[in-house]
Short mmCIF file of C-alpha atoms and ligand atoms in Angstrom, two decimals:
data_model
loop_
_atom_site.label_atom_id
_atom_site.label_comp_id
_atom_site.label_asym_id
_atom_site.label_seq_id
_atom_site.Cartn_x
_atom_site.Cartn_y
_atom_site.Cartn_z
CA MET A 61 106.42 98.37 83.53
CA ILE A 62 107.97 94.90 83.49
CA GLU A 63 104.69 93.31 82.42
CA GLY A 64 104.24 96.15 79.95
CA PHE A 65 106.42 94.41 77.41
CA ALA A 66 104.15 91.38 77.28
CA VAL A 67 101.18 93.51 76.27
CA PRO A 68 100.71 93.51 72.49
CA ASP A 69 101.35 96.86 70.88
CA PHE A 70 98.02 96.90 69.06
CA VAL A 71 95.16 98.94 70.37
CA SER A 72 92.64 96.90 68.43
CA ASP A 73 92.61 93.50 66.75
CA PHE A 74 92.03 95.20 63.44
CA TRP A 75 95.72 96.07 63.17
CA HIS A 76 96.71 92.52 63.97
CA TYR A 77 94.72 91.20 61.01
CA TYR A 78 95.70 94.13 58.84
CA ILE A 79 99.40 93.41 59.25
CA ALA A 80 99.08 89.62 59.17
CA ILE A 81 97.04 89.70 55.96
CA ILE A 82 99.35 92.15 54.19
CA THR A 83 102.33 90.00 55.19
CA ALA A 84 100.70 86.78 53.98
CA VAL A 85 99.55 88.35 50.71
CA GLY A 86 103.08 89.68 50.20
CA ILE A 87 104.53 86.19 50.50
CA LEU A 88 101.92 84.65 48.22
CA PHE A 89 102.60 87.35 45.67
CA SER A 90 106.33 86.62 45.82
CA LEU A 91 105.68 82.92 45.21
CA TRP A 92 103.37 83.66 42.31
CA LEU A 93 105.93 86.03 40.81
CA LEU A 94 108.61 83.40 41.22
CA LYS A 95 106.48 80.79 39.49
CA SER A 96 105.48 83.10 36.67
CA GLN A 97 109.13 83.82 35.97
CA SER A 98 110.17 80.18 36.07
CA VAL A 99 108.70 79.02 32.83
CA VAL A 100 111.70 78.22 30.75
CA LYS A 101 111.08 79.13 27.21
CA LYS A 102 113.04 76.76 24.97
CA LEU A 103 114.53 78.56 22.02
CA ALA A 104 114.13 76.59 18.81
CA PRO A 105 117.37 76.14 16.91
CA GLY A 106 118.06 79.33 15.09
CA GLU A 107 115.42 81.29 17.04
CA GLU A 108 116.65 84.42 18.78
CA ALA A 109 115.48 85.72 22.12
CA GLU A 110 112.77 88.31 21.76
CA LEU A 111 113.88 91.90 22.07
CA MET A 112 112.01 94.06 24.54
CA HIS A 113 110.97 97.62 23.98
CA PRO A 114 111.63 100.40 24.59
CA VAL A 115 115.25 101.16 23.89
CA TRP A 116 117.16 103.15 26.47
CA ASP A 117 119.90 105.63 25.82
CA GLY A 118 119.83 105.01 22.09
CA ASP A 119 121.07 101.40 22.06
CA LEU A 120 120.50 99.67 25.40
CA GLN A 121 118.01 96.85 24.92
CA GLU A 122 116.73 93.94 26.94
CA LEU A 123 116.24 90.32 25.92
CA ASN A 124 113.11 88.49 27.02
CA ASN A 125 114.88 85.54 28.66
CA PRO A 126 113.77 83.51 31.67
CA LEU A 127 115.46 84.31 34.97
CA PRO A 128 118.79 82.61 35.56
CA ASN A 129 118.45 79.59 37.84
CA TRP A 130 120.74 80.85 40.61
CA TRP A 131 118.57 83.93 40.89
CA ARG A 132 115.35 81.93 41.01
CA TRP A 133 116.71 79.68 43.70
CA MET A 134 117.94 82.56 45.78
CA PHE A 135 114.50 84.12 45.58
CA PHE A 136 112.86 80.85 46.47
CA LEU A 137 115.13 80.33 49.49
CA LEU A 138 114.46 83.86 50.67
CA THR A 139 110.73 83.18 50.60
CA VAL A 140 111.23 79.98 52.60
CA PHE A 141 113.39 81.94 55.01
CA ALA A 142 110.62 84.53 55.41
CA ILE A 143 108.07 81.83 56.24
CA VAL A 144 110.35 80.11 58.77
CA TYR A 145 111.19 83.49 60.30
CA LEU A 146 107.52 84.38 60.68
CA VAL A 147 106.86 81.07 62.41
CA ILE A 148 109.55 81.44 65.07
CA PHE A 149 109.76 85.23 65.47
CA PRO A 150 107.02 87.82 65.92
CA GLY A 151 105.95 89.39 62.64
CA MET A 152 102.45 88.19 61.81
CA GLY A 153 100.50 90.84 63.66
CA LYS A 154 100.44 90.00 67.33
CA TYR A 155 101.41 86.35 66.90
CA PRO A 156 104.45 86.14 69.19
CA GLY A 157 106.38 83.41 67.34
CA THR A 158 107.34 80.01 68.72
CA LEU A 159 110.49 81.35 70.41
CA GLY A 160 108.57 84.04 72.30
CA TRP A 161 111.39 86.48 71.55
CA SER A 162 110.81 90.21 71.94
CA SER A 163 113.17 93.15 71.80
CA GLY A 164 111.77 94.36 75.12
CA LYS A 165 112.59 91.06 76.76
CA GLU A 166 116.03 91.03 75.23
CA TRP A 167 116.65 94.49 76.66
CA GLN A 168 115.36 93.37 80.05
CA ASP A 169 117.62 90.31 80.13
CA GLU A 170 120.57 92.44 79.16
CA LYS A 171 119.70 94.99 81.83
CA ALA A 172 119.30 92.29 84.47
CA ARG A 173 122.73 90.92 83.55
CA VAL A 174 124.39 94.34 83.78
CA ASP A 175 122.52 95.19 86.98
CA ALA A 176 123.69 91.98 88.60
CA GLU A 177 127.25 92.89 87.64
CA PHE A 178 126.95 96.40 89.04
CA ASP A 179 125.09 95.34 92.15
CA LYS A 180 128.30 93.66 93.27
CA VAL A 181 129.88 97.12 93.28
CA PHE A 182 126.97 98.78 95.05
CA GLN A 183 126.32 95.95 97.49
CA PRO A 184 128.80 97.03 100.20
CA PHE A 185 126.85 100.27 100.65
CA ALA A 186 123.36 98.83 100.38
CA GLY A 187 122.75 98.17 104.04
CA MET A 188 124.84 101.05 105.33
CA ASP A 189 123.44 104.09 107.06
CA MET A 190 122.99 106.87 104.54
CA MET A 191 125.05 109.41 106.43
CA ALA A 192 127.92 106.94 106.61
CA VAL A 193 127.62 106.32 102.88
CA ALA A 194 127.69 110.08 102.29
CA ALA A 195 131.01 110.27 104.11
CA ASP A 196 132.63 107.50 102.07
CA PRO A 197 134.81 108.89 99.25
CA THR A 198 134.27 105.86 96.96
CA ALA A 199 130.52 106.02 97.40
CA LYS A 200 130.62 109.74 96.74
CA LYS A 201 132.42 109.20 93.42
CA MET A 202 129.87 106.57 92.40
CA GLY A 203 127.02 108.81 93.47
CA GLU A 204 128.43 111.62 91.42
CA HIS A 205 128.62 109.43 88.31
CA LEU A 206 125.06 108.25 88.81
CA PHE A 207 123.91 111.81 89.34
CA LEU A 208 125.58 113.00 86.15
CA THR A 209 123.96 110.18 84.22
CA TYR A 210 120.43 110.26 85.58
CA CYS A 211 119.77 113.59 87.27
CA SER A 212 121.95 116.35 85.87
CA GLN A 213 119.69 116.99 82.84
CA CYS A 214 117.19 118.52 85.24
CA HIS A 215 119.09 119.44 88.38
CA GLY A 216 122.31 120.66 86.77
CA SER A 217 125.71 119.00 86.81
CA SER A 218 126.44 119.94 90.40
CA GLY A 219 122.86 119.79 91.66
CA GLN A 220 122.45 123.55 91.72
CA GLY A 221 119.11 123.33 89.90
CA GLY A 222 117.68 125.73 87.37
CA SER A 223 114.42 127.37 86.45
CA GLY A 224 111.72 124.92 87.48
CA PHE A 225 114.18 122.47 89.02
CA PRO A 226 115.07 122.80 92.67
CA ASN A 227 118.58 123.34 93.94
CA LEU A 228 119.66 120.21 95.78
CA THR A 229 122.75 121.69 97.40
CA ASP A 230 121.11 124.24 99.71
CA ASN A 231 119.22 123.54 102.88
CA GLN A 232 115.86 124.58 101.45
CA TRP A 233 113.76 121.52 100.79
CA LEU A 234 110.36 121.27 99.24
CA PHE A 235 109.85 117.80 100.62
CA GLY A 236 112.25 117.65 103.54
CA GLY A 237 115.99 117.15 103.77
CA THR A 238 116.48 114.21 106.14
CA PRO A 239 117.99 111.05 104.65
CA ASP A 240 114.58 109.41 104.52
CA ASP A 241 112.85 112.43 102.98
CA ILE A 242 115.45 112.65 100.24
CA LYS A 243 115.28 108.96 99.56
CA ASN A 244 111.49 109.12 99.31
CA SER A 245 111.72 112.05 96.89
CA ILE A 246 114.04 110.10 94.64
CA ALA A 247 112.50 106.67 94.92
CA GLY A 248 108.84 107.62 94.59
CA GLY A 249 109.04 110.90 92.69
CA ARG A 250 107.23 114.05 93.75
CA VAL A 251 104.60 116.30 92.30
CA ALA A 252 103.97 119.64 93.96
CA GLU A 253 101.07 121.47 92.40
CA MET A 254 99.82 125.01 92.75
CA PRO A 255 96.69 126.00 90.86
CA GLY A 256 96.90 129.14 88.72
CA GLY A 257 94.65 132.19 88.76
CA LEU A 258 94.17 132.33 92.55
CA ALA A 259 94.73 136.09 92.67
CA GLY A 260 92.49 136.97 89.78
CA ASP A 261 94.00 138.54 86.69
CA GLU A 262 97.57 139.57 85.94
CA GLN A 263 97.17 142.83 87.88
CA GLY A 264 95.89 141.00 90.96
CA ALA A 265 98.82 138.59 90.71
CA LYS A 266 101.25 141.50 90.51
CA GLU A 267 99.76 142.99 93.65
CA VAL A 268 100.08 139.74 95.56
CA ALA A 269 103.59 139.29 94.17
CA ASN A 270 104.55 142.61 95.71
CA TYR A 271 102.99 141.58 99.00
CA VAL A 272 105.01 138.33 98.85
CA LEU A 273 108.17 140.38 98.26
CA SER A 274 107.28 142.57 101.24
CA LEU A 275 106.79 139.49 103.42
CA GLY A 276 110.30 138.42 102.53
CA GLY A 277 111.67 141.88 103.32
CA LYS A 278 112.66 142.47 99.71
CA PRO A 279 112.34 145.61 97.60
CA HIS A 280 108.72 146.03 96.52
CA ASP A 281 106.05 148.55 95.55
CA ALA A 282 104.29 149.41 98.81
CA THR A 283 101.06 150.58 97.16
CA LEU A 284 100.65 147.38 95.17
CA ALA A 285 101.61 145.31 98.21
CA SER A 286 98.94 146.89 100.39
CA VAL A 287 96.28 145.95 97.82
CA GLY A 288 97.79 142.50 97.46
CA LYS A 289 97.71 141.82 101.18
CA GLU A 290 93.99 141.09 101.12
CA LYS A 291 94.26 138.74 98.17
CA TYR A 292 97.02 136.85 99.94
CA ALA A 293 94.30 135.15 101.95
CA ALA A 294 93.97 132.78 98.99
CA CYS A 295 97.58 131.72 99.51
CA ALA A 296 97.89 131.48 103.25
CA GLY A 297 96.30 128.04 103.41
CA CYS A 298 99.32 126.55 101.69
CA HIS A 299 102.16 129.02 102.12
CA GLY A 300 101.19 130.19 105.62
CA GLU A 301 100.33 133.70 106.84
CA ASP A 302 104.05 134.43 107.05
CA GLY A 303 104.85 132.88 103.64
CA LYS A 304 107.21 130.34 105.16
CA GLY A 305 105.26 127.45 103.72
CA MET A 306 105.10 123.95 105.12
CA ALA A 307 108.06 121.94 103.95
CA ALA A 308 106.66 118.67 105.24
CA ALA A 309 103.57 119.07 103.05
CA GLY A 310 105.45 120.17 99.92
CA PHE A 311 104.44 123.85 100.17
CA PRO A 312 107.58 125.90 99.65
CA SER A 313 108.60 129.00 101.53
CA ILE A 314 108.11 132.08 99.37
CA VAL A 315 109.99 134.45 101.65
CA ASP A 316 113.49 132.96 101.47
CA ASP A 317 116.02 133.24 98.66
CA ALA A 318 115.68 129.71 97.38
CA TRP A 319 113.43 130.06 94.36
CA GLN A 320 112.51 127.22 92.13
CA TYR A 321 110.93 129.42 89.48
CA GLY A 322 112.57 132.74 90.22
CA GLY A 323 112.14 135.50 92.78
CA THR A 324 111.74 138.59 90.62
CA GLU A 325 108.39 140.38 90.55
CA ALA A 326 107.83 139.05 87.03
CA ALA A 327 108.66 135.44 87.94
CA ILE A 328 106.50 135.45 91.06
CA THR A 329 103.64 137.02 89.10
CA GLU A 330 104.01 134.29 86.50
CA SER A 331 103.96 131.60 89.20
CA ILE A 332 100.72 133.07 90.53
CA VAL A 333 99.01 133.59 87.16
CA LYS A 334 99.87 130.23 85.62
CA GLY A 335 100.22 128.08 88.69
CA ARG A 336 103.12 125.67 88.96
CA LYS A 337 103.43 121.95 88.76
CA GLY A 338 106.87 120.49 89.12
CA GLY A 339 107.29 116.81 88.46
CA MET A 340 110.09 114.74 89.85
CA PRO A 341 109.98 111.34 88.11
CA ALA A 342 110.10 108.27 90.36
CA GLN A 343 113.42 106.43 90.11
CA LEU A 344 113.07 103.24 92.10
CA GLU A 345 111.78 101.08 89.29
CA LEU A 346 114.25 102.48 86.82
CA LEU A 347 117.39 102.43 88.94
CA GLY A 348 116.71 99.90 91.66
CA GLU A 349 117.17 100.18 95.41
CA ASN A 350 120.98 100.16 95.50
CA LYS A 351 121.46 103.04 93.11
CA VAL A 352 118.72 105.06 94.77
CA HIS A 353 120.43 104.51 98.12
CA LEU A 354 123.78 105.74 96.79
CA LEU A 355 122.17 108.71 95.07
CA SER A 356 120.24 109.68 98.18
CA ALA A 357 123.44 109.65 100.20
CA TYR A 358 125.18 111.70 97.53
CA ILE A 359 122.41 114.33 97.51
CA TRP A 360 122.28 114.39 101.29
CA GLY A 361 126.01 115.05 101.31
CA LEU A 362 125.85 117.93 98.83
CA GLY A 363 125.51 120.37 101.66
CA GLY A 364 121.83 120.69 102.43
CA GLY A 365 121.26 117.36 104.15
CA GLN A 366 119.46 117.58 107.47
CA GLN A 367 119.84 115.30 110.47
CA PRO A 368 117.19 112.62 110.71
CA ALA A 369 114.39 113.35 113.17
CA PRO A 370 115.25 111.85 116.58
CA ALA A 371 113.83 108.36 116.71
CA GLU A 372 110.45 108.04 118.44
CA PRO A 373 110.78 106.21 121.74
CA GLU A 374 110.23 102.56 120.97
CA VAL A 375 106.77 101.42 121.90
CA ALA A 376 105.76 97.83 121.37
CA PRO A 377 102.70 97.75 119.07
CA GLU A 378 100.58 95.76 121.55
CA VAL A 379 101.16 98.36 124.21
CA ALA A 380 100.44 101.21 121.86
CA ALA A 381 97.14 99.64 120.86
CA GLU A 382 95.95 99.63 124.48
CA PRO A 383 93.90 102.69 125.37
CA VAL A 384 96.15 104.65 127.67
CA ALA A 385 94.34 106.92 130.09
CA GLU A 386 97.16 109.32 130.81
CA PRO A 387 100.09 109.24 128.45
CA ALA A 388 103.25 109.80 130.46
CA THR A 389 105.11 111.82 127.88
CA PRO A 390 108.02 113.99 128.99
CA GLU A 391 106.09 117.14 127.90
CA ALA A 392 103.26 116.21 130.23
CA ALA A 393 105.47 116.77 133.26
CA PRO A 394 105.66 120.50 133.87
CA ALA A 395 109.15 121.83 134.26
CA THR A 396 109.80 122.98 137.77
CA MET A 397 112.82 125.16 137.19
C1 HEC B 446 112.73 115.35 84.44
C2 HEC B 446 113.46 116.19 85.34
C3 HEC B 446 114.03 115.57 86.58
C4 HEC B 446 114.92 114.53 86.68
C5 HEC B 446 115.49 113.66 85.59
C6 HEC B 446 115.22 114.39 88.08
N1 HEC B 446 114.52 115.32 88.80
FE1 HEC B 446 114.59 115.56 90.82
N2 HEC B 446 113.12 116.95 90.69
C7 HEC B 446 112.60 117.47 89.53
C8 HEC B 446 111.60 118.47 89.86
C9 HEC B 446 110.79 119.30 88.86
C10 HEC B 446 111.53 118.51 91.26
C11 HEC B 446 110.61 119.39 92.10
C12 HEC B 446 109.27 118.74 92.14
C13 HEC B 446 108.17 119.72 92.37
O1 HEC B 446 108.39 120.92 92.25
O2 HEC B 446 107.09 119.21 92.62
C14 HEC B 446 112.51 117.56 91.76
C15 HEC B 446 112.73 117.31 93.10
C16 HEC B 446 113.76 116.52 93.60
C17 HEC B 446 114.07 116.34 95.00
C18 HEC B 446 113.34 116.97 96.16
C19 HEC B 446 113.88 118.36 96.38
C20 HEC B 446 113.26 119.06 97.55
O3 HEC B 446 113.43 120.29 97.60
O4 HEC B 446 112.64 118.42 98.40
C21 HEC B 446 115.17 115.51 95.07
C22 HEC B 446 115.89 115.04 96.31
C23 HEC B 446 115.52 115.15 93.70
N3 HEC B 446 114.65 115.79 92.84
C24 HEC B 446 116.56 114.33 93.35
C25 HEC B 446 116.75 113.83 92.07
C26 HEC B 446 117.72 112.80 91.73
C27 HEC B 446 118.70 112.16 92.70
C28 HEC B 446 117.56 112.55 90.40
C29 HEC B 446 118.30 111.52 89.56
C30 HEC B 446 118.07 110.17 89.90
C31 HEC B 446 116.53 113.43 89.90
N4 HEC B 446 116.06 114.19 90.94
C32 HEC B 446 116.11 113.46 88.59
C33 HEC B 446 112.94 117.11 88.25
C34 HEC B 446 113.78 116.05 87.92
C1 HEC B 447 96.93 124.54 97.12
C2 HEC B 447 98.10 125.08 97.75
C3 HEC B 447 98.64 126.38 97.21
C4 HEC B 447 98.03 127.60 97.14
C5 HEC B 447 96.60 127.94 97.55
C6 HEC B 447 99.01 128.51 96.64
N1 HEC B 447 100.19 127.86 96.40
FE1 HEC B 447 101.90 128.73 95.73
N2 HEC B 447 102.73 126.89 95.58
C7 HEC B 447 102.17 125.71 96.01
C8 HEC B 447 103.04 124.62 95.69
C9 HEC B 447 102.80 123.16 95.98
C10 HEC B 447 104.18 125.19 95.03
C11 HEC B 447 105.39 124.43 94.45
C12 HEC B 447 105.11 124.09 93.02
C13 HEC B 447 106.21 123.31 92.41
O1 HEC B 447 107.16 122.95 93.08
O2 HEC B 447 106.12 123.06 91.20
C14 HEC B 447 103.94 126.61 94.98
C15 HEC B 447 104.83 127.50 94.42
C16 HEC B 447 104.69 128.88 94.51
C17 HEC B 447 105.65 129.84 94.04
C18 HEC B 447 106.97 129.50 93.38
C19 HEC B 447 108.04 129.34 94.42
C20 HEC B 447 109.42 129.20 93.85
O3 HEC B 447 110.28 128.69 94.58
O4 HEC B 447 109.66 129.61 92.71
C21 HEC B 447 105.16 131.08 94.34
C22 HEC B 447 105.82 132.42 94.07
C23 HEC B 447 103.88 130.88 94.97
N3 HEC B 447 103.61 129.55 95.05
C24 HEC B 447 103.06 131.88 95.39
C25 HEC B 447 101.72 131.71 95.73
C26 HEC B 447 100.79 132.79 95.93
C27 HEC B 447 101.13 134.25 95.90
C28 HEC B 447 99.58 132.21 96.18
C29 HEC B 447 98.23 132.90 96.37
C30 HEC B 447 97.75 133.66 95.28
C31 HEC B 447 99.77 130.78 96.17
N4 HEC B 447 101.08 130.53 95.90
C32 HEC B 447 98.78 129.85 96.45
C33 HEC B 447 100.95 125.55 96.63
C34 HEC B 447 100.00 126.56 96.73
#
């Protein structure tokens, strides 16, 4: 993205020449026009300036006089200005200008300046444990502001989600709810994809939808569900035989009450017919590490945050690389009581 600004905007060199030539011809035309209008026609004593035709509005007429000097000079200076401008700034096709200025770079410099300013505010929390950040009232306020600015369009002002956008305040997670999971979701973005048409036509989808409702213990049509049961085989690979999904792999539970796209028969049928593909845009490059850290803590603290997995017992890499005949894990020792 950063390098993106250096890439010329033209897809082919044709446009570079096209623009450069039109610009150059425009300037030459201006100079020619200027010259053609500069011939001062001396009026002989007694001679009157020629009257132009036609006549407007009954009696408005124009005299054929040369341009006044101030006007000619202004025009001339403007043309010189245009040439100087085109030498130092971009304008002639992809020629970047001697200053190397670009609006993208200007924006970047500005952003870097503002970021540096703000980083001072975020810095105290940067190295802090996310759960500690979540408990800090100041950090929470900042997280809330960031959330309202960058996330609320999709996830709602309080993170409650909406159709197609997951609720971030409950403890149902598509991609896991530990501090690290949440941070990875935000920093790197997420795409969960379910292909459409897995249950055949609309009718088939409706049958499976009723089976899904039955799995979740919800009101359903038992006849349709019994037909749908067989077709559910196409779903079990991702959502599990029991419909509970596999959160770690991004396959949501379809038997709980946390629906991303809706839990009515119609909504589930639509999910099955069309397939679903949610896209969470990656934020790290846009917001930077410090803001992502604050936001992750804020989301974690919204109510659904899960405790981090207990740390793996530390094993030095050299030791781990050695082939170990009998790993002495705690599970290996049978419990005696
Ligand atoms: C363009 C819309 C959009 C924006 C903006 C957006 N998100 Fe998301 N987000 C989504 C979608 C859609 C998903 C679910 C992805 C999927 O279904 O594959 C998601 C998923 C997530 C998840 C994972 C939820 C889970 O259940 O595991 C987190 C955390 C998250 N977003 C946080 C944020 C934060 C914080 C921001 C602001 C920096 C943000 N999102 C901005 C659309 C968005
Ligand atoms: C390849 C794996 C895969 C298969 C097979 C699959 N799904 Fe999904 N399903 C997903 C993923 C991933 C999502 C989440 C999509 C998203 O977040 O945008 C999803 C979402 C859904 C949803 C929406 C859940 C919500 O919260 O709104 C329903 C309903 C659903 N699947 C039902 C089914 C049924 C029924 C079948 C079988 C016909 C099926 N799926 C087959 C991966 C799969």
